PDB file of C-alpha atoms in Angstrom:
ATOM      1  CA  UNK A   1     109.823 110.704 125.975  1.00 84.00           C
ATOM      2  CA  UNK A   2     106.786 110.595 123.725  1.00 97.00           C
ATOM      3  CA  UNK A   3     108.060 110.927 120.301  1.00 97.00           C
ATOM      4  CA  UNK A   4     105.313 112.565 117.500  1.00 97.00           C
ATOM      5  CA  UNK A   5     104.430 111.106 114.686  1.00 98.00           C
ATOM      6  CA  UNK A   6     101.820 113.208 113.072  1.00 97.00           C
ATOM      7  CA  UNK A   7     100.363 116.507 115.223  1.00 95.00           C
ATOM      8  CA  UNK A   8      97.726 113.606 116.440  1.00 95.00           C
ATOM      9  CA  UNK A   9      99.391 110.913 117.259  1.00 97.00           C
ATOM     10  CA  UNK A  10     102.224 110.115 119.813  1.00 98.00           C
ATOM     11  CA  UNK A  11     104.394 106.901 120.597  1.00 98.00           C
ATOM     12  CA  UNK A  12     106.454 105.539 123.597  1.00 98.00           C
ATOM     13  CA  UNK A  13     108.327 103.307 124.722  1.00 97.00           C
ATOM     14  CA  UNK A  14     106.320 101.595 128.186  1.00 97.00           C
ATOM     15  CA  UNK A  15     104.902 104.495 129.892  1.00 97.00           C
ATOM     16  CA  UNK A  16     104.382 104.348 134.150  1.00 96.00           C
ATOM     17  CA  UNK A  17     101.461 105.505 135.582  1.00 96.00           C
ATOM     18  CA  UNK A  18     102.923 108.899 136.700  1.00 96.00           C
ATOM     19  CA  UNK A  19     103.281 109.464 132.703  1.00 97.00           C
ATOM     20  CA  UNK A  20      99.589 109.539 132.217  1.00 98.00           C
ATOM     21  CA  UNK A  21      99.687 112.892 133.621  1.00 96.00           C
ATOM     22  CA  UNK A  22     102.041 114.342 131.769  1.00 96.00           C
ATOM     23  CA  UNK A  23      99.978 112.893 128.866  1.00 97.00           C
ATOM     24  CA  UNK A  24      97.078 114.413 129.696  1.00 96.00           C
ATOM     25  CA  UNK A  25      99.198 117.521 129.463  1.00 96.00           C
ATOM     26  CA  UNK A  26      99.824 117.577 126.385  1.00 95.00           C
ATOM     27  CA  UNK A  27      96.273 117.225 125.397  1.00 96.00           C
ATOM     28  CA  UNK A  28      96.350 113.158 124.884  1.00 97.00           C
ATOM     29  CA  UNK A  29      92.919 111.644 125.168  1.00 97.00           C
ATOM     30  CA  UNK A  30      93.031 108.167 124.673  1.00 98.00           C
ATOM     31  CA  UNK A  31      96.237 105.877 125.016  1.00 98.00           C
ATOM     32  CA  UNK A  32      96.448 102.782 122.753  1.00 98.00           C
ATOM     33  CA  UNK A  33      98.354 100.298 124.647  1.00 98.00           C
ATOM     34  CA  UNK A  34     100.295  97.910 122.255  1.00 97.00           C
ATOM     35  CA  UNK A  35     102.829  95.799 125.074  1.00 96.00           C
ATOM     36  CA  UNK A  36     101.556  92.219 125.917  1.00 95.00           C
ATOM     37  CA  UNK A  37     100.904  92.257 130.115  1.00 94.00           C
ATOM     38  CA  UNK A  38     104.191  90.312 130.880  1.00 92.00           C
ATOM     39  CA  UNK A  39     106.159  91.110 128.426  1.00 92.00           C
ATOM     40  CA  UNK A  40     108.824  91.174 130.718  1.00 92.00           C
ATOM     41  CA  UNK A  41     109.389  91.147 134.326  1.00 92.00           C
ATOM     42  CA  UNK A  42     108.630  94.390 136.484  1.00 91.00           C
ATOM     43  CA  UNK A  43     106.451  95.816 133.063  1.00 94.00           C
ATOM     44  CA  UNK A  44     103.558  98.441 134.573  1.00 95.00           C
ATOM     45  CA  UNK A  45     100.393  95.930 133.469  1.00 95.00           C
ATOM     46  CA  UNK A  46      97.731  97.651 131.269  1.00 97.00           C
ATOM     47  CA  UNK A  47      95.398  97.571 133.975  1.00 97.00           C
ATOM     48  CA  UNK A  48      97.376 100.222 136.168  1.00 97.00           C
ATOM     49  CA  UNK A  49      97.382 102.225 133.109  1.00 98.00           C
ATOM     50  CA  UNK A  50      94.190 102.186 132.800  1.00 98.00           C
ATOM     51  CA  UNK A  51      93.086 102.788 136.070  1.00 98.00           C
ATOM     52  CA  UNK A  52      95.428 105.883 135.782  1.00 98.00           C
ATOM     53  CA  UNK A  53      94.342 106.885 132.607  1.00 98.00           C
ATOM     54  CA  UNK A  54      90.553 106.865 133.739  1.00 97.00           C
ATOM     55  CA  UNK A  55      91.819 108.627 136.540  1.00 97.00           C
ATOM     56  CA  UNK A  56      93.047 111.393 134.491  1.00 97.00           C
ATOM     57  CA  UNK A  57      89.681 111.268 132.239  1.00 96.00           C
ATOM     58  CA  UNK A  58      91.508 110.127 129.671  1.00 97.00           C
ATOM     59  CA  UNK A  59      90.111 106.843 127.169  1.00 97.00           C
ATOM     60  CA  UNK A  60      91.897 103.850 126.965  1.00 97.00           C
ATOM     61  CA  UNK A  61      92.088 100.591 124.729  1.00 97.00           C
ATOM     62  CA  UNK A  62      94.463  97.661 124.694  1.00 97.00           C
ATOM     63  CA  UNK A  63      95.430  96.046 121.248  1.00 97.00           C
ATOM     64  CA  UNK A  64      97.987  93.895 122.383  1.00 96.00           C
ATOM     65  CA  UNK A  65     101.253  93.129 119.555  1.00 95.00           C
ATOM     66  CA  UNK A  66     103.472  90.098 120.261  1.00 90.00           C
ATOM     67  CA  UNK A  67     106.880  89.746 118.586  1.00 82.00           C
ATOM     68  CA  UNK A  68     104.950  87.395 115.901  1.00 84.00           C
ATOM     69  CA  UNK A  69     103.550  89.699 113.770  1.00 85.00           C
ATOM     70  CA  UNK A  70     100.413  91.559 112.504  1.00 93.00           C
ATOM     71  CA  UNK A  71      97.037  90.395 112.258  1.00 93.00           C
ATOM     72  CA  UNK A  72      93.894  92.191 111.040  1.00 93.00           C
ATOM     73  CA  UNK A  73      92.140  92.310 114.181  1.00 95.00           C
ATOM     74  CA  UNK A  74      95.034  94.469 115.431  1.00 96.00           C
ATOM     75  CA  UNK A  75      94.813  97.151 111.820  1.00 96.00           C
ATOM     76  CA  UNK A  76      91.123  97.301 113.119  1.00 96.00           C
ATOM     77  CA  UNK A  77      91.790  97.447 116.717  1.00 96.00           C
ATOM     78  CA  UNK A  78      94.221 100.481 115.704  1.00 96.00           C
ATOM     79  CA  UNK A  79      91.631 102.031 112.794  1.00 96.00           C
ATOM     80  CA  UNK A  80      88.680 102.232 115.962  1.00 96.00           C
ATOM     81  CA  UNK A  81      91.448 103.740 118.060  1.00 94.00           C
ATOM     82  CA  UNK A  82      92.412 106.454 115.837  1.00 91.00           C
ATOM     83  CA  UNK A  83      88.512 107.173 114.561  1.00 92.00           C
ATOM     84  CA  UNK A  84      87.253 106.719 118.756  1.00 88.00           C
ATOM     85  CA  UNK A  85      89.916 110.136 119.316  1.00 88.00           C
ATOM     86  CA  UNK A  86      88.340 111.920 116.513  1.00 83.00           C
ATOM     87  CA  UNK A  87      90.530 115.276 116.376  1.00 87.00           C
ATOM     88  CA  UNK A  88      91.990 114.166 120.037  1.00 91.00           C
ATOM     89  CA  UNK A  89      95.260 113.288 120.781  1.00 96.00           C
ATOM     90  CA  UNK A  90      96.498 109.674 120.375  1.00 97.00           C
ATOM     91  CA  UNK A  91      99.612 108.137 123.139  1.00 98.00           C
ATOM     92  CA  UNK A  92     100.194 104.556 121.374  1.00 98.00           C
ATOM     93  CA  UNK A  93     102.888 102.410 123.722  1.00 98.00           C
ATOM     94  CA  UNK A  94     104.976  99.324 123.534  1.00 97.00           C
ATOM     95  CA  UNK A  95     108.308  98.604 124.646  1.00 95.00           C
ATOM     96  CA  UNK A  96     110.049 100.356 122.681  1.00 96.00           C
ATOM     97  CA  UNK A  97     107.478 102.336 121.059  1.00 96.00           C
ATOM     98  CA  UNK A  98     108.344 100.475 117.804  1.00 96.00           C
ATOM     99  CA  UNK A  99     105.706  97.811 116.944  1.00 96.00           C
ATOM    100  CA  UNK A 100     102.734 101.034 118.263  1.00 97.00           C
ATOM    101  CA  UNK A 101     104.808 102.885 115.344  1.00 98.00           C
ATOM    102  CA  UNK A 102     104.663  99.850 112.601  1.00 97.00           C
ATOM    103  CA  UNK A 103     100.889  98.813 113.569  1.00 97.00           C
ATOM    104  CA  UNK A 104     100.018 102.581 112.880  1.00 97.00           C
ATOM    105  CA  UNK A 105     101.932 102.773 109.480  1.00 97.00           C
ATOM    106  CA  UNK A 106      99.853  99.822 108.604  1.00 97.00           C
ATOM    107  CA  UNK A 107      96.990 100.644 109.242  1.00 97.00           C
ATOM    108  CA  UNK A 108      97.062 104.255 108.375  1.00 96.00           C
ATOM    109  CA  UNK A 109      98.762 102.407 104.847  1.00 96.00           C
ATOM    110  CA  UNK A 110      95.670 100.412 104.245  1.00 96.00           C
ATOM    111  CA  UNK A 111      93.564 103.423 104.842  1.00 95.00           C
ATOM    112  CA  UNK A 112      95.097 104.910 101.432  1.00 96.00           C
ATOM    113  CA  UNK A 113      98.018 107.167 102.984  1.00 96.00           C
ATOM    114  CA  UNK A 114     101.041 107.728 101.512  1.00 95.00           C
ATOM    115  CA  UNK A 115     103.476 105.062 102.149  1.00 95.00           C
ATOM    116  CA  UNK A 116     106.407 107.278 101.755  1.00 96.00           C
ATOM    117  CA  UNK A 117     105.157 109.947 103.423  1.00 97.00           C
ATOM    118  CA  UNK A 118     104.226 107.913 106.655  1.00 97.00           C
ATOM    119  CA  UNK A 119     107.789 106.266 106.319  1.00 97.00           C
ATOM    120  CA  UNK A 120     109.074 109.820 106.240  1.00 98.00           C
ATOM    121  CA  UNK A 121     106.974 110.438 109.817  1.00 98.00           C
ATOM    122  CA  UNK A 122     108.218 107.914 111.322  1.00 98.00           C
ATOM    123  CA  UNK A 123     111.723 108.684 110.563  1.00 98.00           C
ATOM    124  CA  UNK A 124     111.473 111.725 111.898  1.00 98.00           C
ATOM    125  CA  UNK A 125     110.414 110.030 115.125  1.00 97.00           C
ATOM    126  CA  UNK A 126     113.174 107.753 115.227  1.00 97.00           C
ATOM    127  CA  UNK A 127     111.198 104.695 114.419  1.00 98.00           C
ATOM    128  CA  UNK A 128     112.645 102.562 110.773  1.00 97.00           C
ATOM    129  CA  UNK A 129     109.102 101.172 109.343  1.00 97.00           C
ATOM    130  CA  UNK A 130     111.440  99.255 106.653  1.00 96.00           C
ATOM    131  CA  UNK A 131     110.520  95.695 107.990  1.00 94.00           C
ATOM    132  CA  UNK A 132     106.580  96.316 107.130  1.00 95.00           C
ATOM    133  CA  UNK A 133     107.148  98.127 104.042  1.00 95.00           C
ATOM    134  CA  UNK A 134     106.231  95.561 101.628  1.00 94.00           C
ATOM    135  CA  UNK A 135     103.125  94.733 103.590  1.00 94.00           C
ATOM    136  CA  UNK A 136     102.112  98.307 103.839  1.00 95.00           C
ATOM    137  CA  UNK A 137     102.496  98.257  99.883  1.00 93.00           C
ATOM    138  CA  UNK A 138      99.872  95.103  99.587  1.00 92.00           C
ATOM    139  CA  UNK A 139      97.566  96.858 101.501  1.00 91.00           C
ATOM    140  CA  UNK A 140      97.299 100.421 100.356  1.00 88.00           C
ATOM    141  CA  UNK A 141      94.201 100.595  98.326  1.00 86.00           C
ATOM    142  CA  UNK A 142      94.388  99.940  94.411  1.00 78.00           C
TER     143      UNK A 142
END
């Protein structure tokens, strides 16, 4: 269920609570949870991942993504996330495990990665990072 991006980093589709274990298992410690609470009806609320995650001894932030897009408070949200693990293991979530995917293309984009190569990573995931593409062009360092 948790798809790899990079030997670091992880993404899912919503996780349950039970899940947290079996991310702690594979040596995640600290979930990034991208999914608006009510999203949809029946969704597990970030707070009962949380709780869970703790639980487990495993860190947790929320840097919520709506269907409207990007902002740069969510590329630094996701830059603290990924420097806070240090050479831990990273579980990013959403709903389909898409927009955790596209917010970490960006931001890892801006930080001066290879744009091809991260498209390449997430293709091998089974995530299409096509529809940020341009934007990960404007802000790759010149």
């Amino acid at each position: 269920m948790f798809r790899k991006l990079t030997d670091r980093v992880l993404v899912a589709p919503q996780i349950s609570v039970e899940q947290v274990a079996q991310a702690r298992a594979q040596g995640v410690t600290l979930i990034v949870n991208n999914r608006p609470d009510d999203e949809e009806p029946g969704q597990v609320n970030g707070a009962e991942i949380e709780a869970a995650a703790q639980a487990a001894g495993i860190a947790y932030v929320a840097v919520p993504v709506s269907h409207g897009g990007f902002a740069p408070w969510q590329l630094d949200g996701m830059a603290a996330a990924l420097e806070q693990a240090g050479d831990g293991k990273i579980l990013a979530y959403c709903r389909s495990g898409t927009r955790s995917t596209l917010l970490w293309s960006l931001t890892r984009a801006r930080a001066g990665d290879n744009a091809d190569v991260l498209a390449a990573q997430a293709a091998a995931a089974g995530y299409d990072i096509s529809p940020v593409r341009q934007i990960m062009d404007a802000l790759a360092p010149q």
